[in-house]
């Protein structure tokens, strides 16, 4: 295994998406990630579909599960069984990081509160992801992405207009919470190098979405302006958005006055026309700007229009479907599609990690990005090997067999 986190051991108690995404990010960076799952059923997302991959003679696999669990091993443990709890105890003693997304208080009731974990392993970094925070008046609420997108204001900013709130097309609250969680883990691991002790890192779906309000947040907190959804056009820059043309549409972005003037030169507009000379004026007259551009583009096919915009130096692009994205040479050149061989589903193409690493040198850069990716694990596939590894250091009880795990105990 390679990568900057080579040698780091992560015990991943999470399920669904936010926590598993954090674990996958750490695994992509070279950490050894041991995923602890419920006996029998495993991670909830193993059952989320269709689509499913159903190889002949093998168990059904969910493509949803595949999206957040590459570069992991799987062991099944019943956290209400004493022998299995001892296995988890031994994993904790050896781990650098533990990930969990139980509802606040659930892990403590199982005998693995933050104080117990720190006593077992003072160097342990603990990541805990909840739906709405671990305290406060609504800290016990379960977290589901679409609910969090609504509660955290994102849906009010997304959609064709104020009366058309829309969720983002992927579970962005879950994904952002996982990303913030992994980011926090890395910071805690770095601090551990200085202090010698671990700490607890906490985030939530609510925090993750509020954390990316960006200019929409300060529009309210500083200026008192409550923005609402307004379709595919930017609330503070114009022209910046999706524009119809012959047989389709294109996107373009004029993020500076220089770009506006290039656009005007190419299509014969007066850049200093009344009400259009500055970005602020164009934002105030957004519909007029949209009508101006779409009238000029009405007889121009999308590919021709994109070529003209590129020649003029105006940033522009098409709206690709996912099949087009994964066939695009630029996507492939960035390592954003990887090939793995799954033990039951066979050869798979998965979305690839978004980070690349390079070692600079006098002869040029050498890429050091991890390439030895492993497929999402079959439920419990690594249990025997993990127990054997643990027994090699200290005696650990044999598996106790399948049993009931904690129902509805997870927060996200």
CSV table of C-alpha atoms in Angstrom, one decimal:
chain,number,residue,atom,x,y,z
A,1,UNK,CA,0.0,0.0,0.0
A,2,UNK,CA,1.3,3.5,-0.8
A,3,UNK,CA,0.3,7.0,-0.1
A,4,UNK,CA,1.1,9.7,2.5
A,5,UNK,CA,-1.0,7.9,5.1
A,6,UNK,CA,0.8,4.6,4.6
A,7,UNK,CA,1.1,3.0,8.1
A,8,UNK,CA,-1.9,4.7,9.6
A,9,UNK,CA,-4.6,2.4,10.9
A,10,UNK,CA,-8.3,3.5,10.7
A,11,UNK,CA,-11.1,1.7,12.4
A,12,UNK,CA,-14.3,2.7,10.6
A,13,UNK,CA,-17.5,2.1,12.5
A,14,UNK,CA,-19.6,4.2,10.2
A,15,UNK,CA,-22.3,3.4,7.7
A,16,UNK,CA,-24.4,5.1,5.1
A,17,UNK,CA,-22.4,7.9,3.4
A,18,UNK,CA,-20.9,10.7,5.5
A,19,UNK,CA,-18.6,8.5,7.6
A,20,UNK,CA,-17.8,5.9,4.9
A,21,UNK,CA,-16.8,8.8,2.6
A,22,UNK,CA,-14.4,10.1,5.2
A,23,UNK,CA,-13.0,6.6,5.6
A,24,UNK,CA,-12.6,6.2,1.9
A,25,UNK,CA,-10.7,9.5,1.6
A,26,UNK,CA,-8.2,8.3,4.3
A,27,UNK,CA,-7.9,4.9,2.5
A,28,UNK,CA,-7.3,6.7,-0.8
A,29,UNK,CA,-4.3,8.4,0.9
A,30,UNK,CA,-2.8,5.1,1.9
A,31,UNK,CA,-4.3,4.4,5.3
A,32,UNK,CA,-5.3,0.9,6.2
A,33,UNK,CA,-9.1,1.1,6.8
A,34,UNK,CA,-10.9,-1.7,8.6
A,35,UNK,CA,-14.6,-1.3,8.2
A,36,UNK,CA,-16.7,-2.8,11.1
A,37,UNK,CA,-20.1,-3.9,9.9
A,38,UNK,CA,-23.2,-5.5,11.4
A,39,UNK,CA,-23.4,-9.3,11.0
A,40,UNK,CA,-25.8,-10.4,8.4
A,41,UNK,CA,-26.7,-7.1,6.8
A,42,UNK,CA,-23.7,-4.9,6.9
A,43,UNK,CA,-23.6,-1.3,6.0
A,44,UNK,CA,-27.1,0.0,5.3
A,45,UNK,CA,-26.0,1.2,1.9
A,46,UNK,CA,-25.4,-2.4,0.8
A,47,UNK,CA,-29.1,-2.5,0.4
A,48,UNK,CA,-29.7,0.9,-1.3
A,49,UNK,CA,-30.7,0.4,-4.9
A,50,UNK,CA,-31.3,-0.2,-7.7
A,51,UNK,CA,-28.9,-0.3,-9.4
A,52,UNK,CA,-27.5,-3.5,-8.0
A,53,UNK,CA,-24.8,-5.8,-9.4
A,54,UNK,CA,-26.0,-9.3,-9.2
A,55,UNK,CA,-23.3,-11.7,-10.5
A,56,UNK,CA,-24.6,-15.3,-11.0
A,57,UNK,CA,-24.1,-17.4,-7.9
A,58,UNK,CA,-23.0,-14.5,-5.7
A,59,UNK,CA,-24.7,-12.0,-3.3
A,60,UNK,CA,-26.2,-8.8,-4.6
A,61,UNK,CA,-24.0,-5.8,-4.4
A,62,UNK,CA,-25.2,-2.2,-4.4
A,63,UNK,CA,-23.5,0.4,-6.6
A,64,UNK,CA,-24.3,2.9,-3.9
A,65,UNK,CA,-22.1,1.0,-1.5
A,66,UNK,CA,-19.3,0.8,-4.1
A,67,UNK,CA,-19.3,4.6,-4.2
A,68,UNK,CA,-17.9,5.1,-0.7
A,69,UNK,CA,-16.0,2.0,0.3
A,70,UNK,CA,-13.0,1.4,-1.9
A,71,UNK,CA,-9.7,0.7,-0.3
A,72,UNK,CA,-11.2,-0.9,2.8
A,73,UNK,CA,-11.3,-4.2,4.6
A,74,UNK,CA,-14.5,-5.6,6.2
A,75,UNK,CA,-15.1,-7.4,9.4
A,76,UNK,CA,-18.5,-8.1,11.0
A,77,UNK,CA,-18.9,-7.5,14.8
A,78,UNK,CA,-21.9,-7.6,17.0
A,79,UNK,CA,-21.3,-4.7,19.4
A,80,UNK,CA,-23.6,-6.2,22.0
A,81,UNK,CA,-21.6,-9.4,22.2
A,82,UNK,CA,-18.7,-9.5,24.7
A,83,UNK,CA,-16.3,-11.5,22.5
A,84,UNK,CA,-16.9,-9.2,19.5
A,85,UNK,CA,-16.5,-6.1,21.8
A,86,UNK,CA,-13.1,-7.5,22.8
A,87,UNK,CA,-12.1,-7.7,19.1
A,88,UNK,CA,-13.1,-4.1,18.7
A,89,UNK,CA,-11.1,-3.2,21.9
A,90,UNK,CA,-8.0,-4.8,20.4
A,91,UNK,CA,-8.5,-2.9,17.2
A,92,UNK,CA,-8.8,0.4,19.1
A,93,UNK,CA,-5.6,-0.3,21.0
A,94,UNK,CA,-3.7,-0.5,17.7
A,95,UNK,CA,-5.6,2.2,15.7
A,96,UNK,CA,-4.5,5.7,14.9
A,97,UNK,CA,-8.0,6.8,14.0
A,98,UNK,CA,-11.6,5.7,14.9
A,99,UNK,CA,-14.6,6.9,12.8
A,100,UNK,CA,-18.1,6.7,14.1
A,101,UNK,CA,-21.5,8.3,13.2
A,102,UNK,CA,-23.8,6.8,15.8
A,103,UNK,CA,-26.4,9.1,17.4
A,104,UNK,CA,-24.7,11.1,20.2
A,105,UNK,CA,-24.5,8.9,23.3
A,106,UNK,CA,-25.0,5.5,21.5
A,107,UNK,CA,-21.3,4.5,21.4
A,108,UNK,CA,-21.0,5.4,25.1
A,109,UNK,CA,-23.9,3.1,26.0
A,110,UNK,CA,-22.2,0.3,24.2
A,111,UNK,CA,-19.2,0.8,26.5
A,112,UNK,CA,-17.0,2.8,24.1
A,113,UNK,CA,-17.4,6.4,25.1
A,114,UNK,CA,-14.7,8.9,24.3
A,115,UNK,CA,-13.2,8.5,27.7
A,116,UNK,CA,-13.0,4.7,27.4
A,117,UNK,CA,-11.5,5.0,23.9
A,118,UNK,CA,-8.9,7.5,25.1
A,119,UNK,CA,-8.0,5.3,28.0
A,120,UNK,CA,-7.5,2.3,25.7
A,121,UNK,CA,-5.4,4.3,23.4
A,122,UNK,CA,-4.3,7.9,24.4
A,123,UNK,CA,-3.0,8.5,20.9
A,124,UNK,CA,-6.3,7.7,19.2
A,125,UNK,CA,-7.9,10.4,17.0
A,126,UNK,CA,-11.7,10.0,17.2
A,127,UNK,CA,-13.9,11.4,14.4
A,128,UNK,CA,-17.6,11.6,15.3
A,129,UNK,CA,-20.2,12.8,12.7
A,130,UNK,CA,-23.7,13.6,13.6
A,131,UNK,CA,-26.8,15.0,11.9
A,132,UNK,CA,-27.2,18.3,13.7
A,133,UNK,CA,-24.3,18.5,16.2
A,134,UNK,CA,-23.5,16.6,19.3
A,135,UNK,CA,-25.1,19.0,21.7
A,136,UNK,CA,-27.6,21.9,21.6
A,137,UNK,CA,-31.4,21.7,21.7
A,138,UNK,CA,-31.6,19.4,18.6
A,139,UNK,CA,-28.4,17.4,19.0
A,140,UNK,CA,-30.2,14.1,19.2
A,141,UNK,CA,-31.9,14.4,15.8
A,142,UNK,CA,-31.1,11.7,13.2
A,143,UNK,CA,-29.3,13.1,10.1
A,144,UNK,CA,-30.4,12.4,6.6
A,145,UNK,CA,-28.9,14.4,3.7
A,146,UNK,CA,-32.1,15.8,2.1
A,147,UNK,CA,-33.4,16.9,5.5
A,148,UNK,CA,-30.1,18.6,6.3
A,149,UNK,CA,-30.0,20.3,2.9
A,150,UNK,CA,-33.4,21.8,3.7
A,151,UNK,CA,-32.7,22.7,7.4
A,152,UNK,CA,-29.3,24.2,6.6
A,153,UNK,CA,-30.6,26.5,3.9
A,154,UNK,CA,-29.1,25.0,0.9
A,155,UNK,CA,-32.4,24.0,-0.8
A,156,UNK,CA,-33.7,27.6,-0.4
A,157,UNK,CA,-30.8,28.7,-2.6
A,158,UNK,CA,-31.2,26.0,-5.2
A,159,UNK,CA,-34.0,25.8,-7.8
A,160,UNK,CA,-35.6,27.9,-10.5
A,161,UNK,CA,-37.0,30.4,-8.1
A,162,UNK,CA,-38.1,31.1,-4.5
A,163,UNK,CA,-41.1,28.8,-4.8
A,164,UNK,CA,-39.1,25.9,-6.3
A,165,UNK,CA,-36.6,24.7,-3.6
A,166,UNK,CA,-34.5,21.8,-4.9
A,167,UNK,CA,-31.9,19.5,-3.4
A,168,UNK,CA,-28.5,19.1,-5.0
A,169,UNK,CA,-28.3,16.1,-7.3
A,170,UNK,CA,-25.9,14.2,-5.0
A,171,UNK,CA,-26.1,13.9,-1.2
A,172,UNK,CA,-23.9,16.9,-0.8
A,173,UNK,CA,-24.4,17.3,3.0
A,174,UNK,CA,-23.2,13.8,3.6
A,175,UNK,CA,-20.3,14.2,1.3
A,176,UNK,CA,-19.2,17.5,2.7
A,177,UNK,CA,-19.4,16.2,6.3
A,178,UNK,CA,-17.2,13.3,5.3
A,179,UNK,CA,-14.7,15.7,3.7
A,180,UNK,CA,-14.7,18.0,6.7
A,181,UNK,CA,-14.3,15.0,8.9
A,182,UNK,CA,-11.3,13.7,7.0
A,183,UNK,CA,-9.8,17.2,7.0
A,184,UNK,CA,-10.2,17.4,10.8
A,185,UNK,CA,-8.6,13.9,11.2
A,186,UNK,CA,-5.5,15.0,9.3
A,187,UNK,CA,-5.2,18.1,11.4
A,188,UNK,CA,-5.5,16.1,14.6
A,189,UNK,CA,-2.9,13.6,13.4
A,190,UNK,CA,-0.6,16.4,12.7
A,191,UNK,CA,-1.1,17.9,16.1
A,192,UNK,CA,-0.5,14.5,17.7
A,193,UNK,CA,3.0,14.6,16.3
A,194,UNK,CA,3.6,17.6,18.6
A,195,UNK,CA,1.6,16.6,21.7
A,196,UNK,CA,1.7,12.8,21.6
A,197,UNK,CA,-2.0,12.5,22.3
A,198,UNK,CA,-5.1,12.2,20.2
A,199,UNK,CA,-8.3,14.1,20.4
A,200,UNK,CA,-12.0,14.0,19.4
A,201,UNK,CA,-13.0,15.7,16.1
A,202,UNK,CA,-16.7,16.4,15.6
A,203,UNK,CA,-18.7,17.7,12.7
A,204,UNK,CA,-22.2,17.3,11.4
A,205,UNK,CA,-24.3,17.5,8.3
A,206,UNK,CA,-25.6,20.9,9.5
A,207,UNK,CA,-22.1,22.2,10.1
A,208,UNK,CA,-20.9,21.0,6.8
A,209,UNK,CA,-23.6,22.7,4.8
A,210,UNK,CA,-23.5,25.9,6.7
A,211,UNK,CA,-19.7,25.7,6.3
A,212,UNK,CA,-20.1,26.1,2.5
A,213,UNK,CA,-22.6,28.9,2.5
A,214,UNK,CA,-19.7,31.1,1.3
A,215,UNK,CA,-20.9,34.4,-0.2
A,216,UNK,CA,-24.5,33.5,0.3
A,217,UNK,CA,-23.8,33.4,4.1
A,218,UNK,CA,-22.1,36.7,4.3
A,219,UNK,CA,-24.8,38.3,2.1
A,220,UNK,CA,-27.0,37.7,5.1
A,221,UNK,CA,-24.7,37.9,8.1
A,222,UNK,CA,-23.0,41.1,6.9
A,223,UNK,CA,-25.5,42.8,4.5
A,224,UNK,CA,-28.8,41.4,5.9
A,225,UNK,CA,-29.8,40.1,2.4
A,226,UNK,CA,-31.7,36.7,2.3
A,227,UNK,CA,-31.0,35.3,-1.2
A,228,UNK,CA,-33.2,32.6,-2.7
A,229,UNK,CA,-33.0,30.2,-5.6
A,230,UNK,CA,-32.8,31.9,-9.0
A,231,UNK,CA,-32.0,29.1,-11.4
A,232,UNK,CA,-28.8,28.7,-13.3
A,233,UNK,CA,-27.6,32.3,-13.0
A,234,UNK,CA,-25.2,33.8,-10.4
A,235,UNK,CA,-26.7,36.2,-7.8
A,236,UNK,CA,-23.6,38.5,-7.8
A,237,UNK,CA,-22.0,38.2,-11.3
A,238,UNK,CA,-23.5,38.8,-14.7
A,239,UNK,CA,-23.4,37.3,-17.2
A,240,UNK,CA,-22.6,34.0,-15.4
A,241,UNK,CA,-24.8,31.0,-16.1
A,242,UNK,CA,-26.6,28.8,-18.6
A,243,UNK,CA,-27.7,30.3,-21.9
A,244,UNK,CA,-29.9,28.8,-24.6
A,245,UNK,CA,-28.6,28.5,-28.1
A,246,UNK,CA,-29.6,26.7,-31.3
A,247,UNK,CA,-30.4,23.1,-30.4
A,248,UNK,CA,-29.1,23.3,-26.8
A,249,UNK,CA,-27.3,25.5,-24.3
A,250,UNK,CA,-23.9,26.6,-23.1
A,251,UNK,CA,-22.5,28.0,-19.9
A,252,UNK,CA,-20.3,31.0,-19.8
A,253,UNK,CA,-18.7,33.1,-17.1
A,254,UNK,CA,-17.7,36.7,-17.2
A,255,UNK,CA,-16.1,37.2,-13.8
A,256,UNK,CA,-14.3,40.4,-14.8
A,257,UNK,CA,-15.0,43.5,-16.8
A,258,UNK,CA,-12.2,42.4,-19.2
A,259,UNK,CA,-14.1,39.2,-20.0
A,260,UNK,CA,-17.4,41.2,-20.5
A,261,UNK,CA,-15.6,43.4,-23.1
A,262,UNK,CA,-14.2,40.3,-24.9
A,263,UNK,CA,-17.7,38.9,-25.1
A,264,UNK,CA,-19.1,42.1,-26.4
A,265,UNK,CA,-16.4,42.4,-29.0
A,266,UNK,CA,-17.1,38.9,-30.3
A,267,UNK,CA,-20.8,39.3,-30.6
A,268,UNK,CA,-21.1,43.0,-31.4
A,269,UNK,CA,-22.6,44.3,-28.1
A,270,UNK,CA,-21.8,47.8,-26.7
A,271,UNK,CA,-20.0,47.0,-23.4
A,272,UNK,CA,-20.7,50.5,-22.1
A,273,UNK,CA,-24.5,50.5,-22.9
A,274,UNK,CA,-26.6,52.1,-20.3
A,275,UNK,CA,-27.3,49.7,-17.5
A,276,UNK,CA,-24.7,47.2,-18.6
A,277,UNK,CA,-21.4,49.0,-18.2
A,278,UNK,CA,-20.5,47.5,-14.8
A,279,UNK,CA,-21.1,44.2,-13.1
A,280,UNK,CA,-23.3,45.8,-10.5
A,281,UNK,CA,-25.5,47.3,-13.3
A,282,UNK,CA,-25.7,44.0,-15.1
A,283,UNK,CA,-26.7,42.1,-12.0
A,284,UNK,CA,-29.5,44.6,-11.5
A,285,UNK,CA,-30.5,44.1,-15.1
A,286,UNK,CA,-29.9,40.3,-15.2
A,287,UNK,CA,-32.9,39.5,-17.3
A,288,UNK,CA,-32.0,42.1,-19.9
A,289,UNK,CA,-28.5,40.6,-20.1
A,290,UNK,CA,-29.9,37.1,-20.5
A,291,UNK,CA,-32.3,38.2,-23.3
A,292,UNK,CA,-29.5,40.0,-25.0
A,293,UNK,CA,-27.2,37.0,-25.1
A,294,UNK,CA,-29.8,34.4,-25.9
A,295,UNK,CA,-31.1,36.5,-28.8
A,296,UNK,CA,-27.5,36.6,-30.2
A,297,UNK,CA,-27.0,32.9,-29.6
A,298,UNK,CA,-30.4,31.8,-31.0
A,299,UNK,CA,-29.1,30.7,-34.4
A,300,UNK,CA,-25.7,29.4,-33.3
A,301,UNK,CA,-25.3,25.6,-32.6
A,302,UNK,CA,-23.7,24.8,-29.2
A,303,UNK,CA,-20.4,23.5,-30.6
A,304,UNK,CA,-19.9,26.5,-32.8
A,305,UNK,CA,-20.8,28.8,-30.0
A,306,UNK,CA,-18.3,27.2,-27.7
A,307,UNK,CA,-15.6,27.5,-30.3
A,308,UNK,CA,-16.3,31.2,-30.7
A,309,UNK,CA,-16.3,31.8,-27.0
A,310,UNK,CA,-13.0,29.9,-26.6
A,311,UNK,CA,-11.4,31.9,-29.4
A,312,UNK,CA,-12.5,35.1,-27.7
A,313,UNK,CA,-11.0,34.0,-24.4
A,314,UNK,CA,-14.4,33.8,-22.6
A,315,UNK,CA,-14.6,30.9,-20.2
A,316,UNK,CA,-17.4,28.6,-21.3
A,317,UNK,CA,-18.5,24.9,-21.3
A,318,UNK,CA,-21.2,22.4,-22.0
A,319,UNK,CA,-23.4,20.5,-19.6
A,320,UNK,CA,-22.3,16.9,-19.8
A,321,UNK,CA,-24.2,13.8,-18.8
A,322,UNK,CA,-22.4,11.3,-16.6
A,323,UNK,CA,-21.7,9.0,-19.5
A,324,UNK,CA,-20.0,11.9,-21.3
A,325,UNK,CA,-18.0,12.8,-18.2
A,326,UNK,CA,-16.6,9.3,-17.8
A,327,UNK,CA,-15.8,9.1,-21.5
A,328,UNK,CA,-14.1,12.5,-21.6
A,329,UNK,CA,-10.3,12.3,-22.1
A,330,UNK,CA,-9.7,15.1,-19.6
A,331,UNK,CA,-11.5,13.1,-16.9
A,332,UNK,CA,-9.5,10.1,-17.7
A,333,UNK,CA,-6.2,12.0,-17.8
A,334,UNK,CA,-6.7,13.1,-14.2
A,335,UNK,CA,-7.1,9.6,-12.8
A,336,UNK,CA,-10.8,10.2,-12.1
A,337,UNK,CA,-11.8,6.7,-13.2
A,338,UNK,CA,-10.0,3.7,-11.8
A,339,UNK,CA,-10.2,-0.1,-12.5
A,340,UNK,CA,-10.5,-2.7,-9.7
A,341,UNK,CA,-11.3,-6.4,-9.7
A,342,UNK,CA,-14.1,-7.2,-7.3
A,343,UNK,CA,-14.2,-10.7,-5.9
A,344,UNK,CA,-17.9,-11.3,-6.9
A,345,UNK,CA,-18.8,-8.5,-9.3
A,346,UNK,CA,-15.7,-8.9,-11.4
A,347,UNK,CA,-13.9,-6.0,-13.1
A,348,UNK,CA,-15.3,-2.6,-12.1
A,349,UNK,CA,-14.7,1.0,-13.1
A,350,UNK,CA,-15.1,3.3,-10.1
A,351,UNK,CA,-14.9,7.1,-9.8
A,352,UNK,CA,-11.3,7.8,-8.8
A,353,UNK,CA,-9.8,9.9,-6.0
A,354,UNK,CA,-9.7,13.6,-6.6
A,355,UNK,CA,-6.2,14.2,-5.2
A,356,UNK,CA,-2.8,13.7,-7.0
A,357,UNK,CA,0.7,13.9,-5.5
A,358,UNK,CA,4.0,14.7,-7.1
A,359,UNK,CA,7.6,14.7,-6.0
A,360,UNK,CA,9.5,17.7,-7.4
A,361,UNK,CA,13.0,17.2,-8.7
A,362,UNK,CA,15.7,18.7,-10.9
A,363,UNK,CA,14.6,16.4,-13.7
A,364,UNK,CA,11.0,17.3,-13.4
A,365,UNK,CA,8.1,16.1,-11.2
A,366,UNK,CA,7.5,12.4,-10.5
A,367,UNK,CA,3.9,11.4,-9.7
A,368,UNK,CA,3.6,9.5,-6.4
A,369,UNK,CA,-0.2,9.2,-6.4
A,370,UNK,CA,-1.5,5.9,-5.0
A,371,UNK,CA,-2.4,3.5,-7.8
A,372,UNK,CA,-2.9,0.2,-5.9
A,373,UNK,CA,-6.6,0.6,-5.2
A,374,UNK,CA,-8.6,-2.2,-3.8
A,375,UNK,CA,-12.3,-2.9,-4.5
A,376,UNK,CA,-15.1,-2.3,-2.0
A,377,UNK,CA,-15.1,-5.3,0.3
A,378,UNK,CA,-17.5,-8.2,0.4
A,379,UNK,CA,-19.3,-8.2,3.8
A,380,UNK,CA,-17.0,-9.7,6.4
A,381,UNK,CA,-14.5,-10.9,3.8
A,382,UNK,CA,-11.4,-9.9,5.9
A,383,UNK,CA,-12.7,-11.0,9.3
A,384,UNK,CA,-10.6,-14.1,9.6
A,385,UNK,CA,-7.4,-12.4,8.5
A,386,UNK,CA,-8.0,-9.5,10.9
A,387,UNK,CA,-8.6,-11.8,13.8
A,388,UNK,CA,-5.5,-13.8,12.9
A,389,UNK,CA,-3.5,-10.6,12.8
A,390,UNK,CA,-4.8,-9.5,16.2
A,391,UNK,CA,-4.2,-13.0,17.8
A,392,UNK,CA,-0.6,-12.8,16.6
A,393,UNK,CA,0.0,-10.1,19.1
A,394,UNK,CA,-2.4,-11.0,21.9
A,395,UNK,CA,-5.1,-13.6,22.4
A,396,UNK,CA,-8.4,-12.4,21.1
A,397,UNK,CA,-11.6,-14.4,21.3
A,398,UNK,CA,-12.9,-16.2,18.2
A,399,UNK,CA,-15.9,-14.7,16.4
A,400,UNK,CA,-19.1,-15.1,18.3
A,401,UNK,CA,-21.3,-15.6,15.3
A,402,UNK,CA,-24.0,-13.4,13.9
A,403,UNK,CA,-26.2,-11.4,16.2
A,404,UNK,CA,-28.2,-8.2,16.5
A,405,UNK,CA,-26.3,-5.0,16.1
A,406,UNK,CA,-27.5,-1.6,17.2
A,407,UNK,CA,-30.7,-0.8,15.3
A,408,UNK,CA,-31.3,2.8,14.2
A,409,UNK,CA,-28.2,3.8,16.3
A,410,UNK,CA,-26.5,5.8,13.6
A,411,UNK,CA,-26.8,9.6,13.3
A,412,UNK,CA,-26.1,9.9,9.5
